[in-house]
CSV table of C-alpha atoms in Angstrom, one decimal:
chain,number,residue,atom,x,y,z
A,1,MET,CA,140.4,-160.5,10.5
A,2,LYS,CA,142.8,-158.8,8.0
A,3,ARG,CA,145.3,-158.1,10.7
A,4,LEU,CA,145.1,-161.7,11.9
A,5,ILE,CA,145.9,-162.8,8.3
A,6,LEU,CA,148.8,-160.5,8.3
A,7,LEU,CA,150.1,-161.9,11.6
A,8,ILE,CA,149.8,-165.4,10.3
A,9,ALA,CA,151.8,-164.4,7.2
A,10,LEU,CA,154.5,-163.0,9.5
A,11,LEU,CA,154.7,-166.2,11.5
A,12,PHE,CA,155.2,-168.0,8.2
A,13,GLN,CA,158.2,-165.8,7.7
A,14,PHE,CA,159.8,-166.8,11.0
A,15,TYR,CA,158.9,-170.5,11.1
A,16,PHE,CA,158.9,-171.5,7.4
A,17,THR,CA,161.3,-169.2,5.6
A,18,GLY,CA,164.1,-171.8,5.8
A,19,PHE,CA,161.8,-174.5,4.5
A,20,ILE,CA,160.6,-172.3,1.6
A,21,GLN,CA,164.1,-171.3,0.6
A,22,ALA,CA,165.1,-174.9,0.6
A,23,GLN,CA,162.1,-175.7,-1.5
A,24,THR,CA,163.0,-172.8,-3.9
A,25,LYS,CA,166.5,-174.1,-4.3
A,26,GLN,CA,165.9,-177.8,-4.5
A,27,ASP,CA,162.4,-178.6,-5.8
A,28,PHE,CA,161.4,-175.4,-7.6
A,29,SER,CA,164.4,-175.1,-9.9
A,30,SER,CA,163.6,-178.5,-11.5
A,31,LEU,CA,159.9,-177.8,-11.5
A,32,ALA,CA,160.6,-174.5,-13.3
A,33,ALA,CA,162.5,-176.3,-16.0
A,34,ASP,CA,159.6,-178.8,-16.4
A,35,ALA,CA,157.1,-175.9,-16.5
A,36,GLU,CA,159.1,-174.3,-19.4
A,37,LEU,CA,159.1,-177.6,-21.3
A,38,SER,CA,155.4,-178.0,-20.7
A,39,LEU,CA,154.8,-174.5,-22.2
A,40,GLU,CA,156.9,-175.4,-25.3
A,41,LYS,CA,154.9,-178.6,-25.9
A,42,GLY,CA,151.5,-177.0,-25.2
A,43,ILE,CA,152.0,-174.0,-27.4
A,44,ALA,CA,153.5,-176.1,-30.2
A,45,PHE,CA,150.4,-178.3,-30.2
A,46,ILE,CA,147.7,-175.6,-30.0
A,47,GLN,CA,149.3,-173.8,-33.0
A,48,SER,CA,148.5,-177.0,-35.1
A,49,LEU,CA,144.8,-176.1,-34.6
A,50,ALA,CA,145.1,-172.5,-35.8
A,51,ILE,CA,142.9,-171.1,-38.6
A,52,GLU,CA,144.8,-168.2,-40.2
A,53,GLY,CA,146.5,-167.8,-36.8
A,54,GLY,CA,143.2,-167.6,-34.9
A,55,TYR,CA,141.3,-170.0,-32.6
A,56,VAL,CA,137.9,-171.2,-31.5
A,57,TYR,CA,136.7,-172.5,-28.2
A,58,HIS,CA,136.7,-176.2,-28.5
A,59,TYR,CA,138.0,-178.9,-30.9
A,60,SER,CA,137.4,-182.6,-31.2
A,61,ILE,CA,140.3,-184.8,-30.4
A,62,ASP,CA,141.1,-185.3,-34.0
A,63,GLY,CA,140.7,-181.5,-34.7
A,64,LYS,CA,138.0,-182.0,-37.3
A,65,GLU,CA,135.0,-180.7,-35.4
A,66,LYS,CA,135.1,-177.1,-34.0
A,67,TRP,CA,132.9,-175.2,-31.7
A,68,GLY,CA,132.6,-171.5,-30.8
A,69,GLU,CA,129.2,-170.2,-29.9
A,70,GLY,CA,127.7,-173.4,-31.4
A,71,LYS,CA,129.2,-175.6,-34.1
A,72,THR,CA,131.6,-173.7,-36.5
A,73,ASP,CA,133.8,-174.4,-39.5
A,74,ASP,CA,137.4,-174.2,-40.9
A,75,ARG,CA,137.1,-170.6,-42.0
A,76,THR,CA,135.8,-169.0,-38.8
A,77,VAL,CA,137.5,-168.0,-35.5
A,78,GLU,CA,136.3,-166.5,-32.3
A,79,VAL,CA,137.1,-163.1,-30.9
A,80,GLN,CA,135.4,-163.5,-27.6
A,81,PRO,CA,137.6,-165.1,-24.9
A,82,PRO,CA,138.8,-167.8,-24.7
A,83,GLY,CA,139.3,-167.4,-28.4
A,84,THR,CA,141.9,-165.6,-30.5
A,85,PRO,CA,142.9,-162.6,-28.4
A,86,ALA,CA,143.0,-164.7,-25.2
A,87,VAL,CA,145.2,-167.4,-26.8
A,88,GLY,CA,147.4,-164.8,-28.3
A,89,MET,CA,147.9,-163.2,-24.9
A,90,SER,CA,148.8,-166.6,-23.6
A,91,PHE,CA,151.6,-166.8,-26.2
A,92,LEU,CA,152.8,-163.3,-25.4
A,93,ARG,CA,152.9,-163.9,-21.7
A,94,ALA,CA,155.0,-167.1,-22.2
A,95,TYR,CA,157.3,-165.2,-24.6
A,96,ARG,CA,157.9,-162.5,-22.0
A,97,ILE,CA,159.1,-165.1,-19.5
A,98,MET,CA,161.1,-167.4,-21.8
A,99,LYS,CA,162.0,-165.2,-24.8
A,100,ASN,CA,161.2,-168.0,-27.1
A,101,LYS,CA,160.8,-166.5,-30.6
A,102,GLU,CA,158.3,-169.3,-31.6
A,103,PHE,CA,155.9,-168.0,-28.9
A,104,LEU,CA,156.3,-164.4,-30.3
A,105,ASN,CA,155.6,-165.7,-33.8
A,106,ALA,CA,152.5,-167.5,-32.6
A,107,ALA,CA,151.3,-164.2,-30.9
A,108,GLU,CA,152.0,-162.3,-34.1
A,109,ASN,CA,150.0,-164.8,-36.2
A,110,ALA,CA,147.0,-164.4,-33.8
A,111,ALA,CA,147.3,-160.6,-34.2
A,112,ASN,CA,147.3,-161.0,-38.0
A,113,ALA,CA,144.0,-162.9,-37.7
A,114,LEU,CA,142.5,-160.1,-35.7
A,115,ILE,CA,143.8,-157.4,-38.0
A,116,LEU,CA,142.4,-159.3,-41.0
A,117,GLY,CA,139.0,-159.5,-39.2
A,118,GLN,CA,138.9,-155.9,-37.9
A,119,ASN,CA,135.8,-154.3,-39.4
A,120,GLU,CA,135.3,-150.9,-41.1
A,121,ALA,CA,134.3,-149.3,-37.9
A,122,GLY,CA,137.6,-150.2,-36.3
A,123,GLY,CA,136.4,-153.0,-33.9
A,124,TRP,CA,135.2,-156.6,-33.9
A,125,ASP,CA,132.1,-158.6,-33.5
A,126,HIS,CA,131.7,-162.0,-32.0
A,127,LYS,CA,133.5,-163.9,-34.8
A,128,ILE,CA,135.8,-163.5,-37.7
A,129,TYR,CA,134.7,-165.1,-41.0
A,130,PHE,CA,137.6,-165.4,-43.3
A,131,ASP,CA,135.4,-166.3,-46.3
A,132,ARG,CA,133.3,-163.2,-46.2
A,133,PRO,CA,133.7,-159.4,-45.7
A,134,SER,CA,133.7,-158.2,-42.1
A,135,GLY,CA,130.5,-156.6,-40.9
A,136,LYS,CA,129.9,-153.2,-39.5
A,137,THR,CA,128.8,-154.1,-35.9
A,138,VAL,CA,131.3,-153.5,-33.1
A,139,SER,CA,130.5,-155.6,-30.0
A,140,PHE,CA,131.6,-154.6,-26.5
A,141,ASP,CA,129.8,-157.7,-25.1
A,142,ASP,CA,131.8,-160.4,-23.3
A,143,ASN,CA,135.2,-158.6,-23.7
A,144,GLN,CA,135.2,-159.1,-27.5
A,145,THR,CA,136.5,-155.8,-29.0
A,146,GLN,CA,138.2,-155.0,-25.7
A,147,SER,CA,140.3,-158.2,-25.5
A,148,ALA,CA,141.4,-157.7,-29.1
A,149,ILE,CA,142.6,-154.2,-28.4
A,150,SER,CA,144.3,-155.2,-25.2
A,151,PHE,CA,146.2,-158.0,-26.9
A,152,LEU,CA,147.3,-155.9,-29.9
A,153,MET,CA,148.5,-153.1,-27.6
A,154,ALA,CA,150.5,-155.6,-25.5
A,155,LEU,CA,152.1,-157.1,-28.6
A,156,ASP,CA,152.9,-153.6,-29.8
A,157,GLN,CA,155.2,-153.2,-26.8
A,158,GLU,CA,157.3,-156.1,-28.2
A,159,ILE,CA,157.3,-155.6,-32.0
A,160,ASP,CA,157.2,-152.6,-34.4
A,161,LYS,CA,154.9,-153.4,-37.3
A,162,PRO,CA,153.0,-150.8,-39.4
A,163,SER,CA,149.9,-152.9,-39.8
A,164,LEU,CA,149.7,-153.5,-36.1
A,165,ASN,CA,150.2,-149.8,-35.4
A,166,GLU,CA,147.5,-148.8,-37.8
A,167,SER,CA,145.1,-151.4,-36.4
A,168,ILE,CA,145.6,-150.1,-32.8
A,169,LYS,CA,145.1,-146.5,-33.9
A,170,ARG,CA,141.8,-147.3,-35.6
A,171,ALA,CA,140.6,-149.3,-32.6
A,172,LEU,CA,141.5,-146.6,-30.1
A,173,ASP,CA,139.8,-144.0,-32.2
A,174,LEU,CA,136.8,-146.2,-32.2
A,175,MET,CA,136.9,-146.4,-28.4
A,176,LEU,CA,136.8,-142.6,-28.2
A,177,GLU,CA,134.1,-142.2,-30.9
A,178,SER,CA,131.8,-144.8,-29.4
A,179,GLN,CA,132.0,-143.5,-25.8
A,180,LEU,CA,128.6,-142.1,-24.8
A,181,ASP,CA,128.2,-138.5,-23.7
A,182,ASN,CA,127.5,-139.7,-20.2
A,183,GLY,CA,130.9,-141.5,-20.1
A,184,GLY,CA,129.8,-145.1,-20.5
A,185,TRP,CA,130.0,-147.4,-23.5
A,186,PRO,CA,127.1,-149.1,-25.4
A,187,HIS,CA,126.5,-152.8,-25.7
A,188,GLN,CA,127.2,-152.5,-29.5
A,189,TYR,CA,128.1,-149.8,-31.9
A,190,PRO,CA,127.0,-148.0,-34.2
A,191,LYS,CA,123.6,-147.1,-32.9
A,192,GLN,CA,120.7,-149.5,-33.6
A,193,GLY,CA,117.8,-147.7,-32.0
A,194,ASN,CA,117.3,-150.4,-29.3
A,195,TYR,CA,118.9,-151.5,-26.0
A,196,HIS,CA,122.2,-152.2,-27.6
A,197,ASP,CA,122.7,-148.4,-27.6
A,198,TYR,CA,122.5,-148.2,-23.8
A,199,ALA,CA,125.4,-147.9,-21.4
A,200,THR,CA,126.0,-151.5,-20.5
A,201,PHE,CA,127.7,-153.0,-17.5
A,202,ASN,CA,126.4,-156.5,-18.3
A,203,ASP,CA,129.3,-159.0,-18.8
A,204,GLN,CA,131.7,-156.3,-17.7
A,205,GLY,CA,131.3,-154.3,-20.9
A,206,ILE,CA,132.1,-150.9,-19.6
A,207,ASN,CA,134.6,-152.4,-17.1
A,208,ASP,CA,136.6,-153.9,-20.0
A,209,CYS,CA,136.4,-150.6,-21.9
A,210,ILE,CA,137.9,-148.8,-18.8
A,211,ARG,CA,140.7,-151.4,-18.7
A,212,VAL,CA,141.5,-150.8,-22.3
A,213,MET,CA,141.7,-147.0,-21.8
A,214,ILE,CA,143.9,-147.4,-18.7
A,215,GLU,CA,146.2,-149.6,-20.8
A,216,ALA,CA,146.1,-147.1,-23.7
A,217,ASP,CA,147.0,-144.2,-21.4
A,218,THR,CA,149.8,-146.3,-19.8
A,219,TYR,CA,151.3,-147.2,-23.1
A,220,TYR,CA,150.8,-144.1,-25.2
A,221,LYS,CA,150.0,-141.2,-22.7
A,222,GLU,CA,147.7,-139.2,-24.9
A,223,GLU,CA,145.5,-136.5,-23.4
A,224,ASN,CA,142.4,-138.0,-25.1
A,225,TYR,CA,142.8,-141.2,-23.3
A,226,ARG,CA,143.0,-139.5,-19.9
A,227,LYS,CA,139.9,-137.5,-20.7
A,228,SER,CA,138.1,-140.6,-21.6
A,229,LEU,CA,139.0,-142.2,-18.3
A,230,GLN,CA,137.8,-139.2,-16.4
A,231,LYS,CA,134.4,-139.4,-18.2
A,232,ALA,CA,134.2,-143.1,-17.5
A,233,GLY,CA,135.0,-142.6,-13.8
A,234,ARG,CA,132.4,-139.9,-13.5
A,235,PHE,CA,129.8,-142.2,-15.1
A,236,LEU,CA,130.6,-144.9,-12.5
A,237,MET,CA,129.9,-142.3,-9.8
A,238,ILE,CA,126.7,-140.8,-11.2
A,239,SER,CA,125.2,-144.2,-12.2
A,240,GLN,CA,125.4,-145.5,-8.7
A,241,LEU,CA,121.9,-145.9,-7.4
A,242,PRO,CA,120.8,-144.1,-4.2
A,243,PRO,CA,120.5,-145.6,-0.8
A,244,PRO,CA,119.2,-148.0,0.4
A,245,GLN,CA,120.5,-149.8,-2.8
A,246,PRO,CA,123.8,-148.1,-3.6
A,247,GLY,CA,124.8,-150.6,-6.3
A,248,TRP,CA,124.5,-150.5,-10.0
A,249,ALA,CA,122.1,-151.7,-12.7
A,250,GLN,CA,123.1,-153.8,-15.6
A,251,GLN,CA,122.1,-151.2,-18.2
A,252,TYR,CA,121.1,-147.5,-18.3
A,253,ASN,CA,119.1,-145.6,-20.9
A,254,GLU,CA,119.8,-142.1,-22.1
A,255,TYR,CA,118.0,-140.7,-19.0
A,256,LEU,CA,120.4,-142.6,-16.7
A,257,GLN,CA,117.6,-144.9,-15.6
A,258,PRO,CA,118.0,-148.7,-15.2
A,259,ALA,CA,116.6,-150.2,-18.4
A,260,TRP,CA,115.4,-153.5,-20.0
A,261,ALA,CA,117.9,-155.3,-22.1
A,262,ARG,CA,116.8,-158.7,-23.5
A,263,THR,CA,113.3,-159.8,-22.4
A,264,PHE,CA,114.6,-161.8,-19.5
A,265,GLU,CA,116.9,-159.0,-18.3
A,266,PRO,CA,114.8,-156.4,-16.3
A,267,PRO,CA,115.7,-153.0,-14.9
A,268,ALA,CA,117.1,-154.0,-11.5
A,269,VAL,CA,120.1,-153.7,-9.2
A,270,ASP,CA,122.8,-156.1,-10.2
A,271,PRO,CA,125.2,-157.4,-7.5
A,272,SER,CA,127.7,-158.9,-10.0
A,273,ALA,CA,127.9,-155.7,-12.0
A,274,SER,CA,128.3,-153.8,-8.8
A,275,LEU,CA,131.3,-155.9,-7.7
A,276,HIS,CA,132.9,-155.3,-11.1
A,277,ASN,CA,132.3,-151.6,-10.8
A,278,ILE,CA,134.0,-151.5,-7.4
A,279,ASN,CA,137.0,-153.0,-9.0
A,280,SER,CA,137.0,-150.5,-11.8
A,281,LEU,CA,136.8,-147.7,-9.3
A,282,ILE,CA,139.8,-149.1,-7.5
A,283,ASP,CA,141.6,-149.4,-10.9
A,284,LEU,CA,140.9,-145.8,-11.6
A,285,PHE,CA,142.1,-144.7,-8.2
A,286,LEU,CA,145.4,-146.6,-8.7
A,287,HIS,CA,145.9,-145.2,-12.2
A,288,THR,CA,145.0,-141.6,-11.5
A,289,GLY,CA,145.6,-141.2,-7.7
A,290,LYS,CA,142.3,-139.5,-7.4
A,291,GLU,CA,140.7,-140.5,-4.1
A,292,GLU,CA,137.2,-139.4,-5.3
A,293,PHE,CA,137.0,-142.7,-7.1
A,294,LEU,CA,137.0,-144.6,-3.8
A,295,GLU,CA,134.1,-142.6,-2.3
A,296,PRO,CA,131.2,-144.8,-3.7
A,297,VAL,CA,132.9,-148.1,-2.6
A,298,PRO,CA,132.1,-148.5,1.2
A,299,ASP,CA,128.4,-148.0,0.8
A,300,ALA,CA,128.3,-150.4,-2.2
A,301,ILE,CA,130.2,-153.1,-0.2
A,302,ARG,CA,127.8,-152.7,2.8
A,303,TRP,CA,124.8,-153.1,0.5
A,304,LEU,CA,126.3,-156.2,-1.1
A,305,LYS,CA,126.8,-157.9,2.2
A,306,ALA,CA,123.2,-157.2,3.2
A,307,SER,CA,121.8,-158.5,-0.1
A,308,ARG,CA,122.9,-162.2,0.3
A,309,LEU,CA,120.0,-164.7,-0.2
A,310,PRO,CA,119.2,-167.3,2.5
A,311,ASN,CA,120.9,-170.0,0.3
A,312,GLY,CA,124.2,-168.1,0.5
A,313,LYS,CA,124.1,-166.8,-3.1
A,314,TRP,CA,123.1,-163.4,-4.6
A,315,GLY,CA,120.3,-162.8,-7.1
A,316,ARG,CA,121.5,-161.6,-10.5
A,317,PHE,CA,118.7,-159.1,-10.5
A,318,LEU,CA,117.3,-157.5,-7.4
A,319,GLU,CA,114.1,-155.6,-7.6
A,320,LEU,CA,114.4,-151.8,-7.4
A,321,GLY,CA,113.1,-150.6,-4.0
A,322,THR,CA,112.6,-154.1,-2.4
A,323,ASN,CA,115.9,-155.9,-3.0
A,324,LYS,CA,114.0,-159.1,-3.8
A,325,PRO,CA,115.4,-161.5,-6.5
A,326,LEU,CA,113.8,-161.3,-9.9
A,327,TYR,CA,113.3,-164.3,-12.3
A,328,TYR,CA,112.2,-163.6,-15.9
A,329,ASP,CA,111.7,-165.9,-18.8
A,330,ARG,CA,111.8,-164.8,-22.4
A,331,GLY,CA,108.9,-162.5,-23.3
A,332,ARG,CA,109.2,-160.6,-20.0
A,333,ILE,CA,107.3,-163.4,-18.2
A,334,ARG,CA,108.0,-163.1,-14.5
A,335,VAL,CA,108.0,-166.2,-12.3
A,336,ASP,CA,108.4,-166.6,-8.6
A,337,SER,CA,111.4,-168.9,-8.4
A,338,LEU,CA,114.4,-170.4,-10.2
A,339,GLN,CA,112.6,-173.7,-10.5
A,340,GLN,CA,109.7,-172.2,-12.5
A,341,LEU,CA,111.9,-171.0,-15.3
A,342,SER,CA,112.0,-172.8,-18.6
A,343,LEU,CA,114.8,-175.4,-19.2
A,344,GLU,CA,116.6,-173.0,-21.6
A,345,ARG,CA,116.7,-170.2,-19.1
A,346,ARG,CA,117.3,-172.4,-16.1
A,347,THR,CA,120.4,-174.0,-17.6
A,348,GLY,CA,121.6,-171.1,-19.9
A,349,TYR,CA,121.7,-168.2,-17.5
A,350,ALA,CA,122.9,-167.5,-14.0
A,351,TYR,CA,120.0,-166.0,-12.1
A,352,GLU,CA,121.7,-166.8,-8.8
A,353,VAL,CA,125.5,-166.5,-8.3
A,354,ASN,CA,128.0,-167.1,-5.5
A,355,LEU,CA,129.9,-163.9,-5.0
A,356,GLN,CA,131.4,-164.6,-1.6
A,357,ASP,CA,135.0,-165.1,-2.8
A,358,ALA,CA,134.8,-162.1,-5.1
A,359,LEU,CA,133.4,-159.9,-2.3
A,360,GLU,CA,136.1,-161.0,0.1
A,361,ALA,CA,138.8,-160.4,-2.6
A,362,VAL,CA,137.5,-156.9,-3.3
A,363,GLU,CA,137.5,-156.1,0.4
A,364,LEU,CA,141.1,-157.3,0.7
A,365,ARG,CA,142.1,-155.4,-2.4
A,366,LEU,CA,140.6,-152.2,-1.0
A,367,TYR,CA,142.4,-152.8,2.3
A,368,HIS,CA,145.8,-153.1,0.5
A,369,VAL,CA,145.3,-150.0,-1.7
A,370,THR,CA,144.3,-147.9,1.3
A,371,ASN,CA,147.2,-149.3,3.4
A,372,PRO,CA,150.1,-149.3,1.0
A,373,ASP,CA,152.8,-149.4,3.7
A,374,ILE,CA,151.7,-152.8,4.9
A,375,ALA,CA,153.5,-155.0,2.3
A,376,HIS,CA,155.7,-158.0,2.5
A,377,PRO,CA,156.6,-159.0,-1.1
A,378,GLU,CA,159.0,-161.8,-0.1
A,379,ILE,CA,156.4,-163.5,2.0
A,380,ASP,CA,153.7,-163.0,-0.6
A,381,MET,CA,155.8,-164.5,-3.4
A,382,GLU,CA,157.0,-167.4,-1.3
A,383,ILE,CA,153.5,-168.4,-0.3
A,384,LYS,CA,152.3,-167.9,-3.9
A,385,LEU,CA,155.1,-170.1,-5.2
A,386,ILE,CA,154.1,-173.0,-2.9
A,387,GLU,CA,150.4,-172.6,-3.7
A,388,LEU,CA,151.1,-172.6,-7.5
A,389,ALA,CA,153.6,-175.5,-7.4
A,390,ALA,CA,150.9,-178.1,-6.7
A,391,ASP,CA,148.8,-176.9,-9.7
A,392,VAL,CA,151.9,-176.9,-11.9
A,393,ARG,CA,152.7,-180.5,-11.1
A,394,GLU,CA,149.1,-181.4,-11.8
A,395,ILE,CA,149.1,-179.5,-15.2
A,396,ILE,CA,152.4,-181.3,-16.2
A,397,LYS,CA,151.0,-184.6,-15.2
A,398,ASN,CA,147.8,-184.1,-17.2
A,399,GLN,CA,149.6,-183.1,-20.4
A,400,ASP,CA,149.9,-185.9,-22.9
A,401,LYS,CA,152.9,-186.7,-25.2
A,402,MET,CA,151.5,-184.5,-28.0
A,403,GLY,CA,151.4,-181.5,-25.7
A,404,ARG,CA,147.6,-181.6,-25.4
A,405,TRP,CA,145.5,-180.9,-22.3
A,406,ILE,CA,142.2,-182.7,-22.8
A,407,VAL,CA,138.9,-182.1,-21.2
A,408,HIS,CA,137.8,-185.7,-20.5
A,409,GLN,CA,134.1,-186.6,-20.9
A,410,ASP,CA,133.2,-183.0,-21.6
A,411,GLN,CA,129.4,-182.4,-21.5
A,412,PHE,CA,127.9,-179.9,-24.0
A,413,ARG,CA,124.6,-179.4,-25.8
A,414,LYS,CA,123.7,-181.8,-28.6
A,415,GLU,CA,122.4,-179.3,-31.2
A,416,VAL,CA,120.5,-180.1,-34.3
A,417,GLN,CA,120.6,-177.3,-36.9
A,418,GLY,CA,117.3,-175.5,-37.3
A,419,LYS,CA,115.8,-177.0,-34.1
A,420,VAL,CA,115.4,-175.7,-30.6
A,421,TRP,CA,117.6,-177.5,-28.1
A,422,ASN,CA,115.7,-180.4,-26.5
A,423,GLY,CA,117.8,-180.8,-23.4
A,424,GLU,CA,120.1,-183.6,-24.8
A,425,TYR,CA,123.9,-183.5,-24.3
A,426,ARG,CA,126.9,-184.9,-26.0
A,427,ILE,CA,129.6,-186.3,-23.8
A,428,GLU,CA,133.1,-186.8,-25.2
A,429,ASP,CA,136.7,-185.8,-24.9
A,430,ARG,CA,137.6,-182.4,-26.3
A,431,ILE,CA,140.4,-179.9,-26.6
A,432,SER,CA,139.6,-176.6,-24.9
A,433,SER,CA,141.1,-173.2,-25.6
A,434,SER,CA,139.9,-172.2,-22.1
A,435,LEU,CA,141.8,-175.0,-20.5
A,436,PHE,CA,144.9,-174.1,-22.5
A,437,ASN,CA,144.7,-170.5,-21.4
A,438,ARG,CA,144.1,-171.5,-17.8
A,439,ASN,CA,147.1,-173.9,-17.8
A,440,VAL,CA,149.4,-171.5,-19.6
A,441,GLY,CA,148.4,-168.8,-17.1
A,442,VAL,CA,149.3,-171.0,-14.1
A,443,LEU,CA,152.6,-172.1,-15.6
A,444,CYS,CA,153.5,-168.5,-16.4
A,445,ALA,CA,152.4,-167.3,-12.9
A,446,PHE,CA,154.7,-169.9,-11.3
A,447,LEU,CA,157.7,-169.0,-13.5
A,448,GLU,CA,157.1,-165.3,-12.9
A,449,ALA,CA,157.0,-165.8,-9.1
A,450,TYR,CA,160.0,-168.1,-9.2
A,451,LYS,CA,162.1,-165.6,-11.2
A,452,ASP,CA,160.9,-162.6,-9.1
A,453,LEU,CA,161.8,-164.4,-5.9
A,454,GLN,CA,165.3,-165.2,-7.2
A,455,ALA,CA,165.8,-161.5,-7.9
A,456,ILE,CA,164.9,-160.4,-4.4
A,457,LYS,CA,167.8,-160.1,-1.9
A,458,ILE,CA,166.4,-161.1,1.5
A,459,PRO,CA,168.1,-159.0,4.2
A,460,GLY,CA,170.6,-160.9,6.4
A,461,LYS,CA,170.9,-163.7,3.8
């Protein structure tokens, strides 16, 4: 199948290169100019919503109401993506393409918010409260501390600022200090005497920590960062479960056993975590060149393929030994099916997930990294440009005169303070940081591909 895809790509080169080049010269030059204007308008608008340079998840159209994890206020920003670090990274990516100093200033303002909210341990929790002292808890859940460090390190490559340098040093020292003896990272730090102390793959916790340390080693090339990566790689290998279930659990206790987290998260094999771990192993191979990191991958992929449910999805938790999907309500109450879960669990947690595209992508990635000589960058960029162009046109079309991208008729929980959610929703238009980041990402990817293709000299042309 992969060879067939490659042959089709080569046919594109023979039959459509002339068409693509004509598109590049005629349509894409004006579209690139429109994409740059769209970035300027979108970034200018989103900055009007900033709180001390930081951002939350959603805003009402008039900007008066704000939401992060639930309703929030004018003195609070979110660290977890799509909040402050993610928005800051969007600014920085746009700056690297257009060299617009306003974009760099916006990125620096977002960094200042993170530096102000960095706690005494050197990391971040879920939110930054500007009207109270930062706490002591460092969270590695949902890419919180990790996304902040990644953004600050990326910005550090563009500006030289003492407060930024000091913040990064404290954060990377935290990464080394909090790494467990077995090579993983906990859910939270410092120790709490509960499941937060366990090595945690849930929500890509350890995977994001590995990414941070790869970036740190790339930028700063310190021996401690390389040693940290070697420990993390070893943990990925020793935590892989034995056949016939050579995947990974969501969390491991100090005895390297799959362990309970929250009362609806049982010890089990986790297909989603396993896919992320495969990608981390490939990342480590690409960064270090050590083939040992690829050894666990084929067995894990074979197990994932064999674990698909009859409905085409994968269970989030598969029972150890049987590979049957597990469904738990709060209180460690096991039920037999998704339909028997409470409303809160059924709507607030993904017990069944579609991993087909992600599985195909990781197989294709593995094929490319193990067959590096088979590469056609011109074809890849040309096809990518055409694919992105349609999205770019739609993004520009959907941007209003104020530079806003609006989520129309957004549906979200109608929450009443102090009461358990009763299943009611609000439906109204909102501004979304996630949509902003997504659109900026597409516009930037298009402009990057356009400029890269212009820089390539195609033989014979």
